[in-house]
Coordinates of C-alpha atoms and ligand atoms in Angstrom, one line a residue:
M10 CA 0.0 0.0 0.0
K11 CA 3.1 2.2 0.3
V12 CA 2.9 2.9 -3.4
F13 CA -0.5 4.7 -2.9
R14 CA 1.1 6.9 -0.3
D15 CA 4.0 7.6 -2.7
L16 CA 1.5 8.4 -5.4
A17 CA -0.6 10.7 -3.2
W18 CA 0.6 13.8 -5.0
F19 CA -0.8 12.5 -8.2
F20 CA -4.2 11.5 -6.7
K21 CA -4.4 15.0 -5.3
Q22 CA -3.6 16.5 -8.6
E23 CA -6.3 14.4 -10.4
K24 CA -8.7 14.6 -7.5
K25 CA -11.7 15.5 -9.7
A26 CA -11.2 12.6 -12.1
Y27 CA -10.7 10.1 -9.3
L28 CA -13.7 11.3 -7.2
S29 CA -15.9 11.3 -10.3
G30 CA -14.8 7.8 -11.2
I31 CA -15.3 6.6 -7.7
F32 CA -18.7 8.1 -7.5
M33 CA -19.7 6.2 -10.7
L34 CA -18.3 3.0 -9.2
F35 CA -20.5 3.7 -6.2
L36 CA -23.6 4.1 -8.3
V37 CA -22.8 0.9 -10.2
A38 CA -22.3 -0.9 -6.9
I39 CA -25.7 0.2 -5.7
L40 CA -27.5 -0.6 -9.0
Q41 CA -26.0 -4.0 -9.0
L42 CA -28.0 -4.9 -5.9
L43 CA -31.3 -4.5 -7.8
P44 CA -31.3 -7.6 -10.0
P45 CA -30.9 -10.3 -7.3
R46 CA -33.5 -8.5 -5.2
V47 CA -35.9 -8.4 -8.2
I48 CA -35.2 -12.1 -8.9
G49 CA -36.1 -12.9 -5.3
I50 CA -39.3 -10.9 -5.3
V51 CA -40.4 -12.5 -8.6
A52 CA -39.6 -15.9 -7.3
D53 CA -41.7 -15.3 -4.2
E54 CA -44.6 -14.0 -6.4
I55 CA -44.4 -17.1 -8.5
G56 CA -44.4 -19.2 -5.3
A57 CA -47.5 -17.3 -4.0
R58 CA -49.0 -17.4 -7.5
T59 CA -49.6 -13.6 -7.3
L60 CA -47.4 -12.7 -10.3
T61 CA -49.4 -10.9 -13.0
L62 CA -48.2 -9.9 -16.5
G63 CA -48.3 -6.3 -15.5
K64 CA -46.1 -6.8 -12.4
L65 CA -43.6 -8.9 -14.4
G66 CA -43.4 -6.2 -17.0
L67 CA -42.7 -3.6 -14.3
W68 CA -39.9 -5.7 -12.8
I69 CA -38.4 -6.3 -16.3
A70 CA -38.5 -2.6 -16.9
V71 CA -36.7 -2.0 -13.7
L72 CA -34.0 -4.4 -14.7
I73 CA -33.6 -2.8 -18.1
V74 CA -33.3 0.7 -16.7
A75 CA -30.8 -0.5 -14.1
G76 CA -28.9 -2.3 -16.9
L77 CA -28.8 0.8 -19.1
L78 CA -27.7 3.1 -16.2
M79 CA -24.9 0.7 -15.2
Y80 CA -23.8 0.6 -18.9
V81 CA -23.4 4.4 -18.9
F82 CA -21.8 4.6 -15.4
R83 CA -19.3 1.8 -16.2
Y84 CA -18.3 3.6 -19.4
Y85 CA -17.6 6.8 -17.5
W86 CA -15.7 5.4 -14.6
R87 CA -13.3 3.8 -17.1
I88 CA -12.9 7.2 -18.8
Y89 CA -12.2 9.0 -15.5
I90 CA -10.0 6.5 -13.8
F91 CA -8.1 4.9 -16.7
G92 CA -7.9 8.3 -18.3
A93 CA -6.2 9.8 -15.3
S94 CA -3.8 6.9 -14.9
V95 CA -2.5 7.5 -18.5
K96 CA -1.6 11.0 -17.3
L97 CA 0.5 9.6 -14.6
A98 CA 2.5 7.6 -17.1
R99 CA 3.0 10.7 -19.1
I100 CA 4.3 12.7 -16.1
L101 CA 6.6 9.9 -15.0
R102 CA 7.9 9.3 -18.4
T103 CA 8.7 13.0 -18.9
R104 CA 10.4 13.2 -15.6
L105 CA 12.5 10.2 -16.3
Y106 CA 13.4 11.5 -19.7
E107 CA 14.3 14.9 -18.4
H108 CA 16.4 13.2 -15.7
F109 CA 18.2 11.1 -18.4
T110 CA 19.1 14.3 -20.3
K111 CA 20.6 15.9 -17.2
M112 CA 22.8 13.0 -16.3
S113 CA 26.5 13.1 -17.1
S114 CA 28.6 10.8 -19.2
H115 CA 29.6 9.0 -16.0
F116 CA 26.0 7.9 -15.5
Y117 CA 25.7 6.4 -19.0
Q118 CA 29.0 4.6 -18.5
R119 CA 27.6 2.9 -15.5
K120 CA 24.1 2.2 -16.7
R121 CA 23.0 -0.3 -19.3
I122 CA 20.7 1.2 -22.0
G123 CA 18.3 -1.7 -22.0
D124 CA 17.9 -1.3 -18.3
L125 CA 17.0 2.4 -18.7
M126 CA 14.6 1.5 -21.4
A127 CA 13.0 -1.1 -19.2
H128 CA 12.4 1.6 -16.6
A129 CA 10.9 3.9 -19.1
T130 CA 8.5 1.3 -20.5
N131 CA 7.8 -1.7 -18.3
D132 CA 8.1 0.0 -15.0
I133 CA 6.1 3.0 -16.0
Q134 CA 3.4 0.8 -17.3
A135 CA 3.2 -1.1 -14.0
I136 CA 2.9 2.1 -12.1
Q137 CA 0.2 3.4 -14.5
Q138 CA -1.7 0.2 -13.9
T139 CA -1.5 0.8 -10.1
A140 CA -3.1 4.2 -10.6
G141 CA -5.7 2.7 -13.0
S142 CA -6.6 -0.9 -12.4
G143 CA -5.2 -0.8 -8.9
V144 CA -7.5 2.0 -7.8
L145 CA -10.4 0.4 -9.6
T146 CA -10.0 -3.1 -8.1
L147 CA -9.6 -1.7 -4.6
V148 CA -12.5 0.7 -4.7
D149 CA -14.8 -1.7 -6.6
S150 CA -14.1 -4.7 -4.5
L151 CA -14.7 -2.6 -1.3
L152 CA -17.8 -0.9 -2.6
T153 CA -19.4 -3.9 -4.4
G154 CA -18.3 -6.3 -1.7
G155 CA -19.5 -4.0 1.1
F156 CA -22.8 -3.2 -0.4
V157 CA -23.6 -6.8 -1.3
I158 CA -22.8 -7.9 2.3
I159 CA -24.9 -5.0 3.7
A160 CA -27.8 -5.9 1.4
M161 CA -27.6 -9.6 2.4
A162 CA -27.5 -8.7 6.1
T163 CA -30.2 -6.1 6.1
T164 CA -32.7 -7.2 3.5
I165 CA -32.4 -11.0 4.0
S166 CA -30.8 -12.3 7.2
W167 CA -27.8 -11.1 9.1
K168 CA -27.5 -14.6 10.6
L169 CA -27.2 -16.3 7.3
T170 CA -24.8 -13.6 6.1
L171 CA -22.5 -14.2 9.0
I172 CA -22.5 -18.0 8.4
A173 CA -21.9 -17.6 4.7
L174 CA -18.9 -15.3 5.4
L175 CA -17.2 -17.6 7.8
P176 CA -14.4 -18.5 5.2
M177 CA -13.5 -14.8 4.8
P178 CA -10.7 -14.6 7.4
I179 CA -8.9 -17.4 5.6
I180 CA -8.9 -15.3 2.5
A181 CA -7.6 -12.3 4.3
L182 CA -4.7 -14.2 5.9
L183 CA -3.8 -15.9 2.6
T184 CA -4.0 -12.6 0.7
N185 CA -1.5 -11.1 3.1
W186 CA 0.9 -13.9 2.7
Y187 CA 0.6 -14.0 -1.1
G188 CA 1.3 -10.2 -1.2
T189 CA 4.6 -10.5 0.6
K190 CA 5.7 -13.4 -1.6
L191 CA 4.6 -11.6 -4.8
H192 CA 6.5 -8.5 -4.1
A193 CA 9.9 -10.3 -3.8
R194 CA 9.2 -12.3 -6.9
F195 CA 8.0 -9.4 -9.0
K196 CA 11.2 -7.6 -8.3
K197 CA 13.2 -10.5 -9.6
A198 CA 11.0 -10.7 -12.7
Q199 CA 11.4 -7.0 -13.5
E200 CA 15.2 -7.3 -13.1
A201 CA 15.3 -10.3 -15.4
F202 CA 13.3 -8.3 -17.9
S203 CA 15.8 -5.5 -17.7
F204 CA 18.7 -7.9 -18.5
L205 CA 16.8 -9.3 -21.4
N206 CA 16.0 -5.8 -22.7
D207 CA 19.6 -4.8 -22.4
K208 CA 20.8 -7.9 -24.3
T209 CA 18.3 -7.4 -27.1
Q210 CA 19.2 -3.7 -27.5
E211 CA 22.9 -4.5 -27.6
S212 CA 22.6 -7.4 -30.0
I213 CA 20.4 -5.6 -32.4
S214 CA 22.8 -2.6 -32.4
G215 CA 25.7 -4.9 -32.8
I216 CA 24.1 -7.3 -35.2
K217 CA 26.6 -6.6 -38.0
V218 CA 29.5 -7.5 -35.7
I219 CA 27.7 -10.6 -34.6
K220 CA 27.2 -11.7 -38.1
T221 CA 30.6 -10.9 -39.5
F222 CA 32.1 -12.9 -36.6
G223 CA 29.7 -15.7 -37.2
Q224 CA 28.5 -15.5 -33.6
E225 CA 24.7 -15.9 -34.3
K226 CA 24.4 -19.2 -32.6
E227 CA 26.2 -18.1 -29.5
D228 CA 24.2 -14.9 -29.4
I229 CA 21.0 -16.8 -29.8
N230 CA 22.1 -19.1 -26.9
D231 CA 22.8 -16.1 -24.7
F232 CA 19.5 -14.6 -25.6
K233 CA 17.7 -17.9 -24.9
K234 CA 19.3 -18.0 -21.5
L235 CA 18.1 -14.6 -20.5
S236 CA 14.7 -15.2 -22.1
D237 CA 14.4 -18.5 -20.1
E238 CA 15.3 -16.5 -17.0
V239 CA 12.5 -14.1 -17.6
V240 CA 10.1 -17.0 -18.1
E241 CA 11.3 -18.7 -15.0
K242 CA 11.0 -15.6 -12.9
N243 CA 7.5 -14.9 -14.2
I244 CA 6.5 -18.5 -13.7
A245 CA 7.6 -18.0 -10.1
V246 CA 5.2 -15.0 -9.9
A247 CA 2.5 -17.0 -11.6
K248 CA 2.9 -19.8 -9.1
V249 CA 2.0 -17.6 -6.2
D250 CA -0.5 -15.6 -8.2
S251 CA -2.3 -18.7 -9.4
L252 CA -2.9 -19.8 -5.9
Y253 CA -5.1 -16.9 -5.3
D254 CA -8.0 -17.5 -7.7
P255 CA -8.5 -21.2 -6.7
T256 CA -8.4 -20.2 -3.1
I257 CA -11.1 -17.7 -3.6
S258 CA -13.2 -20.1 -5.6
A259 CA -12.8 -22.8 -2.9
C260 CA -13.8 -20.3 -0.2
V261 CA -16.8 -19.1 -2.2
G262 CA -17.7 -22.7 -2.8
I263 CA -17.7 -23.2 1.0
S264 CA -19.9 -20.1 1.3
F265 CA -22.4 -21.5 -1.1
F266 CA -22.4 -24.8 0.7
L267 CA -23.0 -23.0 4.0
S268 CA -25.7 -20.7 2.7
I269 CA -27.7 -23.5 1.0
G270 CA -27.4 -25.7 4.0
F271 CA -28.3 -23.2 6.6
G272 CA -30.6 -21.2 4.2
A273 CA -32.7 -24.2 3.6
K274 CA -33.2 -24.6 7.3
F275 CA -34.1 -21.0 7.7
V276 CA -36.7 -21.3 4.8
L277 CA -38.2 -24.4 6.5
D278 CA -38.5 -22.7 9.9
G279 CA -40.0 -19.7 8.1
S280 CA -37.5 -17.1 9.1
I281 CA -36.8 -16.3 5.4
T282 CA -38.8 -17.0 2.1
L283 CA -37.6 -19.2 -0.8
G284 CA -37.3 -16.0 -2.8
D285 CA -35.0 -14.6 -0.1
L286 CA -32.8 -17.7 -0.4
I287 CA -32.6 -17.4 -4.2
A288 CA -31.7 -13.7 -3.8
F289 CA -29.2 -14.5 -1.1
N290 CA -27.4 -17.0 -3.4
T291 CA -27.4 -14.6 -6.3
Y292 CA -25.8 -12.0 -4.0
L293 CA -23.2 -14.5 -3.0
G294 CA -22.5 -14.9 -6.7
L295 CA -21.9 -11.2 -6.9
L296 CA -19.3 -11.5 -4.2
I297 CA -17.0 -13.6 -6.4
W298 CA -15.9 -10.6 -8.5
P299 CA -14.9 -8.3 -5.6
M300 CA -12.9 -11.1 -4.0
L301 CA -11.1 -11.9 -7.3
A302 CA -10.6 -8.2 -7.9
F303 CA -9.0 -8.0 -4.5
G304 CA -6.5 -10.6 -5.5
W305 CA -5.8 -8.7 -8.7
F306 CA -5.4 -5.6 -6.7
F307 CA -2.6 -7.2 -4.7
N308 CA -1.0 -8.4 -7.9
I309 CA -1.2 -5.0 -9.6
V310 CA -0.1 -3.1 -6.5
E311 CA 2.9 -5.3 -5.7
R312 CA 4.1 -5.0 -9.3
G313 CA 3.5 -1.3 -9.3
S314 CA 5.3 -0.8 -6.0
A315 CA 8.3 -2.8 -7.1
S316 CA 8.4 -0.7 -10.3
Y317 CA 7.9 2.6 -8.4
D318 CA 10.9 1.7 -6.2
R319 CA 13.0 1.1 -9.2
V320 CA 12.0 4.3 -11.0
S321 CA 12.4 6.4 -7.8
R322 CA 15.8 5.0 -7.2
L323 CA 16.8 6.1 -10.7
L324 CA 15.2 9.5 -10.3
N325 CA 17.0 10.0 -7.0
E326 CA 20.4 9.5 -8.5
K327 CA 22.3 12.7 -8.0
I328 CA 22.9 14.9 -11.1
D329 CA 26.7 15.1 -10.7
I330 CA 27.3 18.0 -13.1
K331 CA 25.0 20.9 -12.5
D332 CA 24.8 24.7 -12.5
H333 CA 26.2 26.7 -9.6
E334 CA 23.8 29.1 -7.9
H335 CA 24.9 32.3 -9.6
A336 CA 26.2 30.7 -12.7
I337 CA 27.1 33.0 -15.6
I338 CA 24.4 33.1 -18.3
E339 CA 26.6 34.3 -21.2
S340 CA 28.5 31.9 -23.3
P341 CA 32.3 31.9 -22.6
K342 CA 34.6 33.7 -25.1
G343 CA 38.3 34.4 -25.0
N344 CA 41.5 32.7 -24.2
I345 CA 41.5 29.1 -23.0
E346 CA 43.8 28.5 -20.0
V347 CA 44.2 24.9 -19.0
N348 CA 46.0 23.9 -15.8
I349 CA 45.2 20.4 -14.8
A350 CA 47.3 18.8 -12.0
K351 CA 45.6 15.5 -12.1
F352 CA 42.6 13.7 -13.5
C353 CA 41.3 10.2 -13.1
Y354 CA 37.9 8.9 -14.3
P355 CA 35.4 8.2 -11.6
D356 CA 35.6 4.7 -10.2
N357 CA 39.1 4.3 -11.7
E358 CA 42.4 5.0 -10.0
K359 CA 44.5 5.3 -13.1
T360 CA 45.8 8.8 -13.7
V361 CA 44.7 9.8 -17.2
L362 CA 46.0 13.3 -17.3
K363 CA 48.8 14.9 -15.3
N364 CA 50.3 18.4 -15.3
I365 CA 48.6 19.7 -18.4
K366 CA 49.3 23.3 -18.6
F367 CA 48.9 25.6 -21.7
T368 CA 47.1 28.7 -22.9
L369 CA 45.4 29.0 -26.2
G370 CA 44.6 32.5 -27.5
Q371 CA 41.2 33.3 -28.7
G372 CA 40.8 32.6 -32.4
K373 CA 43.8 30.3 -32.5
T374 CA 44.0 26.7 -33.6
L375 CA 45.3 24.0 -31.2
G376 CA 46.5 20.6 -32.4
I377 CA 46.6 17.7 -29.9
V378 CA 48.5 14.6 -30.9
G379 CA 50.0 11.6 -29.3
K380 CA 49.7 7.8 -29.2
T381 CA 46.4 6.2 -28.9
G382 CA 45.2 6.2 -25.3
A383 CA 47.5 9.2 -24.5
G384 CA 44.5 11.2 -23.2
K385 CA 43.5 13.4 -26.1
T386 CA 39.8 12.7 -25.9
S387 CA 39.9 12.9 -22.1
L388 CA 41.3 16.4 -22.3
L389 CA 38.5 17.5 -24.6
K390 CA 35.9 16.0 -22.3
L391 CA 37.2 18.0 -19.4
L392 CA 37.0 21.1 -21.6
L393 CA 33.4 20.4 -22.3
R394 CA 32.8 19.8 -18.6
E395 CA 31.6 16.2 -19.1
F396 CA 33.7 15.3 -16.0
E397 CA 34.8 17.6 -13.3
G398 CA 36.6 15.5 -10.8
Y399 CA 40.0 16.9 -11.7
E400 CA 42.6 18.8 -9.7
G401 CA 43.3 22.2 -11.2
E402 CA 41.3 24.5 -13.3
I403 CA 40.2 25.3 -16.8
R404 CA 39.4 28.9 -17.7
I405 CA 37.8 30.4 -20.7
G406 CA 37.8 34.2 -20.9
G407 CA 39.4 34.3 -17.5
K408 CA 36.6 32.5 -15.7
E409 CA 36.5 28.9 -14.6
I410 CA 34.3 26.8 -16.8
K411 CA 32.4 25.6 -13.7
E412 CA 31.2 29.2 -13.2
Y413 CA 29.3 29.2 -16.4
R414 CA 25.8 27.7 -16.8
L415 CA 26.3 24.3 -18.4
N416 CA 24.0 25.3 -21.2
A417 CA 25.9 28.5 -21.9
L418 CA 29.3 26.7 -21.8
R419 CA 28.2 24.0 -24.2
K420 CA 26.7 26.7 -26.5
A421 CA 30.2 28.0 -27.0
F422 CA 31.3 24.6 -28.4
G423 CA 30.8 22.8 -31.7
Y424 CA 31.9 19.3 -30.9
V425 CA 32.5 16.5 -33.3
P426 CA 33.1 13.5 -31.1
Q427 CA 35.4 10.7 -32.1
E428 CA 32.5 8.3 -32.2
H429 CA 30.1 10.3 -34.3
F430 CA 26.4 9.6 -34.3
L431 CA 23.7 10.3 -36.9
F432 CA 20.0 10.2 -36.0
S433 CA 17.5 8.3 -38.1
A434 CA 16.4 11.4 -39.9
S435 CA 17.2 13.2 -43.2
I436 CA 20.7 14.5 -43.8
K437 CA 19.3 18.0 -43.6
E438 CA 17.9 17.4 -40.2
N439 CA 21.1 15.8 -39.0
I440 CA 23.1 18.8 -40.0
A441 CA 20.6 21.2 -38.6
F442 CA 20.3 19.2 -35.4
A443 CA 21.5 21.9 -33.0
K444 CA 20.0 24.8 -35.1
P445 CA 16.7 23.5 -36.5
D446 CA 15.8 26.9 -37.9
A447 CA 18.8 27.1 -40.1
S448 CA 18.2 28.1 -43.7
E449 CA 19.0 25.9 -46.7
E450 CA 21.9 28.1 -47.6
E451 CA 23.4 27.8 -44.1
I452 CA 23.1 24.0 -44.2
H453 CA 24.6 23.9 -47.7
L454 CA 27.5 26.2 -46.7
A455 CA 28.3 24.0 -43.6
A456 CA 28.2 20.9 -45.8
K457 CA 30.5 22.6 -48.4
I458 CA 33.0 23.5 -45.6
A459 CA 32.9 19.9 -44.5
A460 CA 33.5 18.8 -48.1
V461 CA 30.4 16.6 -48.1
H462 CA 28.0 18.8 -50.2
D463 CA 28.9 17.1 -53.5
D464 CA 28.5 13.6 -51.9
I465 CA 25.0 14.6 -50.6
L466 CA 23.9 16.0 -54.0
G467 CA 24.9 12.6 -55.4
F468 CA 22.3 10.8 -53.4
A469 CA 18.9 10.3 -55.1
E470 CA 17.1 12.5 -52.6
G471 CA 19.9 14.9 -51.9
Y472 CA 19.6 16.6 -48.5
D473 CA 16.3 14.8 -47.8
T474 CA 18.0 11.4 -47.9
V475 CA 17.0 9.6 -44.7
V476 CA 20.0 8.0 -43.1
G477 CA 19.0 4.7 -41.3
E478 CA 19.7 4.2 -37.7
R479 CA 23.2 5.3 -37.1
G480 CA 23.4 6.2 -40.8
V481 CA 23.8 2.7 -42.1
S482 CA 23.6 3.6 -45.7
L483 CA 26.5 6.1 -45.7
S484 CA 30.2 5.5 -45.8
G485 CA 32.3 6.1 -42.7
G486 CA 33.8 9.2 -44.3
Q487 CA 30.5 10.6 -45.3
K488 CA 29.0 10.1 -41.8
Q489 CA 32.1 11.8 -40.3
R490 CA 31.8 14.8 -42.6
I491 CA 28.1 15.2 -41.9
S492 CA 29.0 15.3 -38.2
I493 CA 31.5 17.9 -39.0
A494 CA 29.0 20.0 -40.9
R495 CA 26.6 19.7 -37.9
A496 CA 29.2 21.4 -35.7
I497 CA 30.3 23.9 -38.3
L498 CA 26.7 25.1 -38.9
L499 CA 26.6 26.5 -35.3
N500 CA 29.6 28.7 -36.2
P501 CA 30.7 28.0 -32.6
E502 CA 33.2 30.1 -30.6
I503 CA 35.2 26.9 -30.2
L504 CA 35.2 24.1 -32.7
I505 CA 36.4 20.7 -31.5
L506 CA 37.3 18.0 -34.0
D507 CA 38.2 14.8 -32.1
D508 CA 40.0 12.6 -34.7
S509 CA 37.3 13.8 -37.1
L510 CA 39.4 13.7 -40.2
S511 CA 40.5 10.1 -39.7
A512 CA 38.1 8.7 -42.3
V513 CA 38.9 11.1 -45.2
D514 CA 41.8 11.0 -47.6
A515 CA 44.7 13.4 -47.3
K516 CA 43.3 15.6 -50.1
T517 CA 39.9 16.0 -48.6
E518 CA 41.5 16.7 -45.3
E519 CA 43.4 19.5 -46.9
T520 CA 40.2 20.9 -48.5
I521 CA 38.4 20.9 -45.2
L522 CA 41.2 22.5 -43.3
A523 CA 41.5 25.2 -45.9
S524 CA 37.8 26.1 -45.8
L525 CA 37.8 26.0 -42.0
K526 CA 40.6 28.5 -42.0
E527 CA 38.8 30.7 -44.4
N528 CA 35.4 30.6 -42.6
R529 CA 36.5 30.6 -39.0
Q530 CA 38.5 33.7 -38.8
G531 CA 38.8 34.9 -35.2
K532 CA 37.3 31.7 -33.8
T533 CA 39.0 29.0 -31.9
T534 CA 39.5 25.5 -33.3
I535 CA 40.9 22.4 -31.5
I536 CA 41.8 19.4 -33.5
T537 CA 43.1 16.0 -32.4
A538 CA 44.6 13.8 -35.0
H539 CA 46.8 10.8 -35.7
R540 CA 47.8 12.2 -39.1
L541 CA 50.0 15.1 -38.3
S542 CA 49.2 16.9 -41.6
A543 CA 45.8 17.7 -39.9
I544 CA 47.5 19.9 -37.3
Q545 CA 50.8 21.0 -38.7
H546 CA 49.6 24.5 -39.3
A547 CA 48.1 24.9 -35.9
D548 CA 49.2 27.9 -33.7
L549 CA 50.0 25.5 -30.9
I550 CA 50.7 21.8 -31.0
I551 CA 50.6 19.6 -27.9
V552 CA 52.1 16.2 -27.9
L553 CA 50.6 14.0 -25.2
D554 CA 52.2 10.9 -23.9
E555 CA 50.6 8.8 -21.2
G556 CA 48.6 11.8 -20.0
K557 CA 51.5 14.2 -19.8
I558 CA 52.6 16.9 -22.2
A559 CA 55.7 15.5 -23.8
Q560 CA 56.3 18.3 -26.2
Q561 CA 54.6 21.6 -27.2
G562 CA 55.2 24.3 -29.7
V563 CA 54.6 25.0 -33.3
H564 CA 55.4 22.7 -36.2
K565 CA 58.7 24.4 -37.0
T566 CA 60.1 24.3 -33.5
L567 CA 58.9 20.7 -32.9
M568 CA 60.6 19.6 -36.1
K569 CA 63.9 20.9 -34.7
E570 CA 63.5 18.9 -31.5
D571 CA 64.3 15.3 -31.2
G572 CA 61.2 13.5 -30.2
W573 CA 58.0 11.8 -31.0
Y574 CA 56.7 14.6 -33.2
K575 CA 59.6 14.7 -35.6
D576 CA 59.9 11.0 -35.8
M577 CA 56.2 10.6 -36.5
Y578 CA 56.2 13.4 -39.0
L579 CA 59.0 12.0 -41.0
H580 CA 57.6 8.5 -40.8
Q581 CA 54.2 9.7 -42.1
Q582 CA 55.8 11.6 -44.9
L583 CA 57.7 8.6 -46.0
E584 CA 54.5 6.6 -45.9
A585 CA 52.7 9.2 -48.0
L586 CA 55.5 9.0 -50.5
V587 CA 55.3 5.2 -50.8
E588 CA 51.6 5.5 -51.2
H589 CA 52.0 7.8 -54.1
G590 CA 54.4 5.4 -55.7
G591 CA 57.4 7.5 -54.9
Ligands
LIG603 P1 41.6 8.7 -24.3 O1 41.6 10.1 -23.7 O2 40.4 8.3 -25.0 O3 42.8 8.6 -25.3 P2 43.0 9.2 -26.7 O4 41.9 10.0 -27.1 O5 44.4 9.9 -26.7 O6 43.1 7.9 -27.6 P3 42.7 7.7 -29.2 O7 43.8 8.3 -30.0 O8 42.7 6.2 -29.3 O9 41.4 8.3 -29.4 O10 41.9 7.7 -23.2 C1 42.9 7.9 -22.2 C2 42.7 6.8 -21.1 O11 41.5 7.1 -20.4 C3 42.7 5.4 -21.7 O12 43.4 4.6 -20.8 C4 41.2 5.1 -21.6 C5 40.7 5.9 -20.4 N1 39.3 6.3 -20.6 C6 38.4 6.0 -19.6 O13 38.7 5.3 -18.6 N2 37.1 6.5 -19.7 C7 36.7 7.2 -20.8 O14 35.5 7.6 -20.9 C8 37.7 7.6 -21.8 C9 37.3 8.4 -23.0 C10 39.0 7.1 -21.7
LIG604 MG1 40.5 9.8 -28.6

């Protein structure tokens, strides 16, 4: 029942709908009492041979009117109660989604996507059911059950009612016991579903890899294992759940047995009529539904409460990167001063960056190079404030990046991540992603700078070509350049290209760099690369080695120093020569 207390805010908010729905349920519960009573009366009139066609017609009319009214009321309580519960799903889904968008990279490194999806679908649905069917089954079983019992006791015989209800305490005890069991089992079932969801998501995303490595069989086996687990856990739920209905039926059976036995005696000694006994048993039949509903109620509420716990735990996860109280609203502009003493990723002791100290003037170009795993991407992530657990400080325009509103800070950047991502939308929409109101000309210009305009015109539908999930139908280089165009379109104060020219040939790289230079006068550009030609004209080049700055300067001075830069440059030149048949 805790889940109802947790959801009290929502019931308060939708008070009108719930009260209206409950009122309708109340009317239905009362109207339901009519038919058994009418049947009893008609039976007695038949027994006494006093039934006339006129009277029978009247009673039938009463039944028809009651039936019609119930039809209308039942329709409306569904609209009110189920309608409100759908709103709860919307509220929670939106909250969860907003929460997801606020969480940092660290959160997504820890969480499995399938699990998050399970929260947003399965769990929300279970909570919605609690606010819909859960409320219904509780209210309806209490109202219908209560009224039927009152009708039995007051209009027929309280003695017979007490006798017929003797099995009730057994039901109460068992229900309580089932509830506890169900909760624990539901939790396990939902967890198993999360795992399965995660596996499915990952396998479908990685289906090409699975196929090229011929791992279909193994993957199916893994899937089957998780799927079996879900079945097993749900069967465990069903095993407890299934106990409930037979228990109710057995108890109701005992009630019928008691009511017929003792009822017959009461009829014979004249304390009730035969019609009363018939009405009494029809009432008893009406009790089956509320008792079953009560069982469903437990099922629904236990599932909902397990899900509510899971969703709240997720919503309560702290947002680790957020705005300070008086954060600066303007986007940063100016020199970038980096002074990082030490940085490790959360939950990892390895020092990824150490003693990184440099200043980049506004409008200048910075090249960051170094072996794979040297820390290039990590340095960029700190600049973007994706992580902030470092010792030292990073300033832009003289102010620490933590002092800016996150939104404002990120607005200053156009970031082309190393692992680029295209949405399942048209190329146009992908490029205009961060500036949806961009004009055709702007979009085309960005694509031209990224040297992908001609490629796009080559597609049958040009800029309207829809790229499949993750842009399946494009080449790696095309996807990469569309990602570059997306960042360029923003004309950002600081453009970051993280290894973004890796999938284009040397000539295209040159074209892109030249048009960047032409179009980004006065704006800052940061490029990381493995091919040194991509950064050789930079105003500052930093060579990283195992998280430390091994060398820094401009191309000319670095070529005079003995070290990684010179070795690598000569090596790459030699390679290029060989490639061109020199
Ligand atoms: P990176 O900063 O990713 O190294 P890099 O960008 O220089 O490498 P590449 O040229 O291949 O792109 O990684 C530095 C170290 O930090 C490496 O040991 C992996 C680790 N790391 C994490 O632990 N978590 C992360 O999110 C990232 C990006 C890196
Ligand atoms: Mg990298």
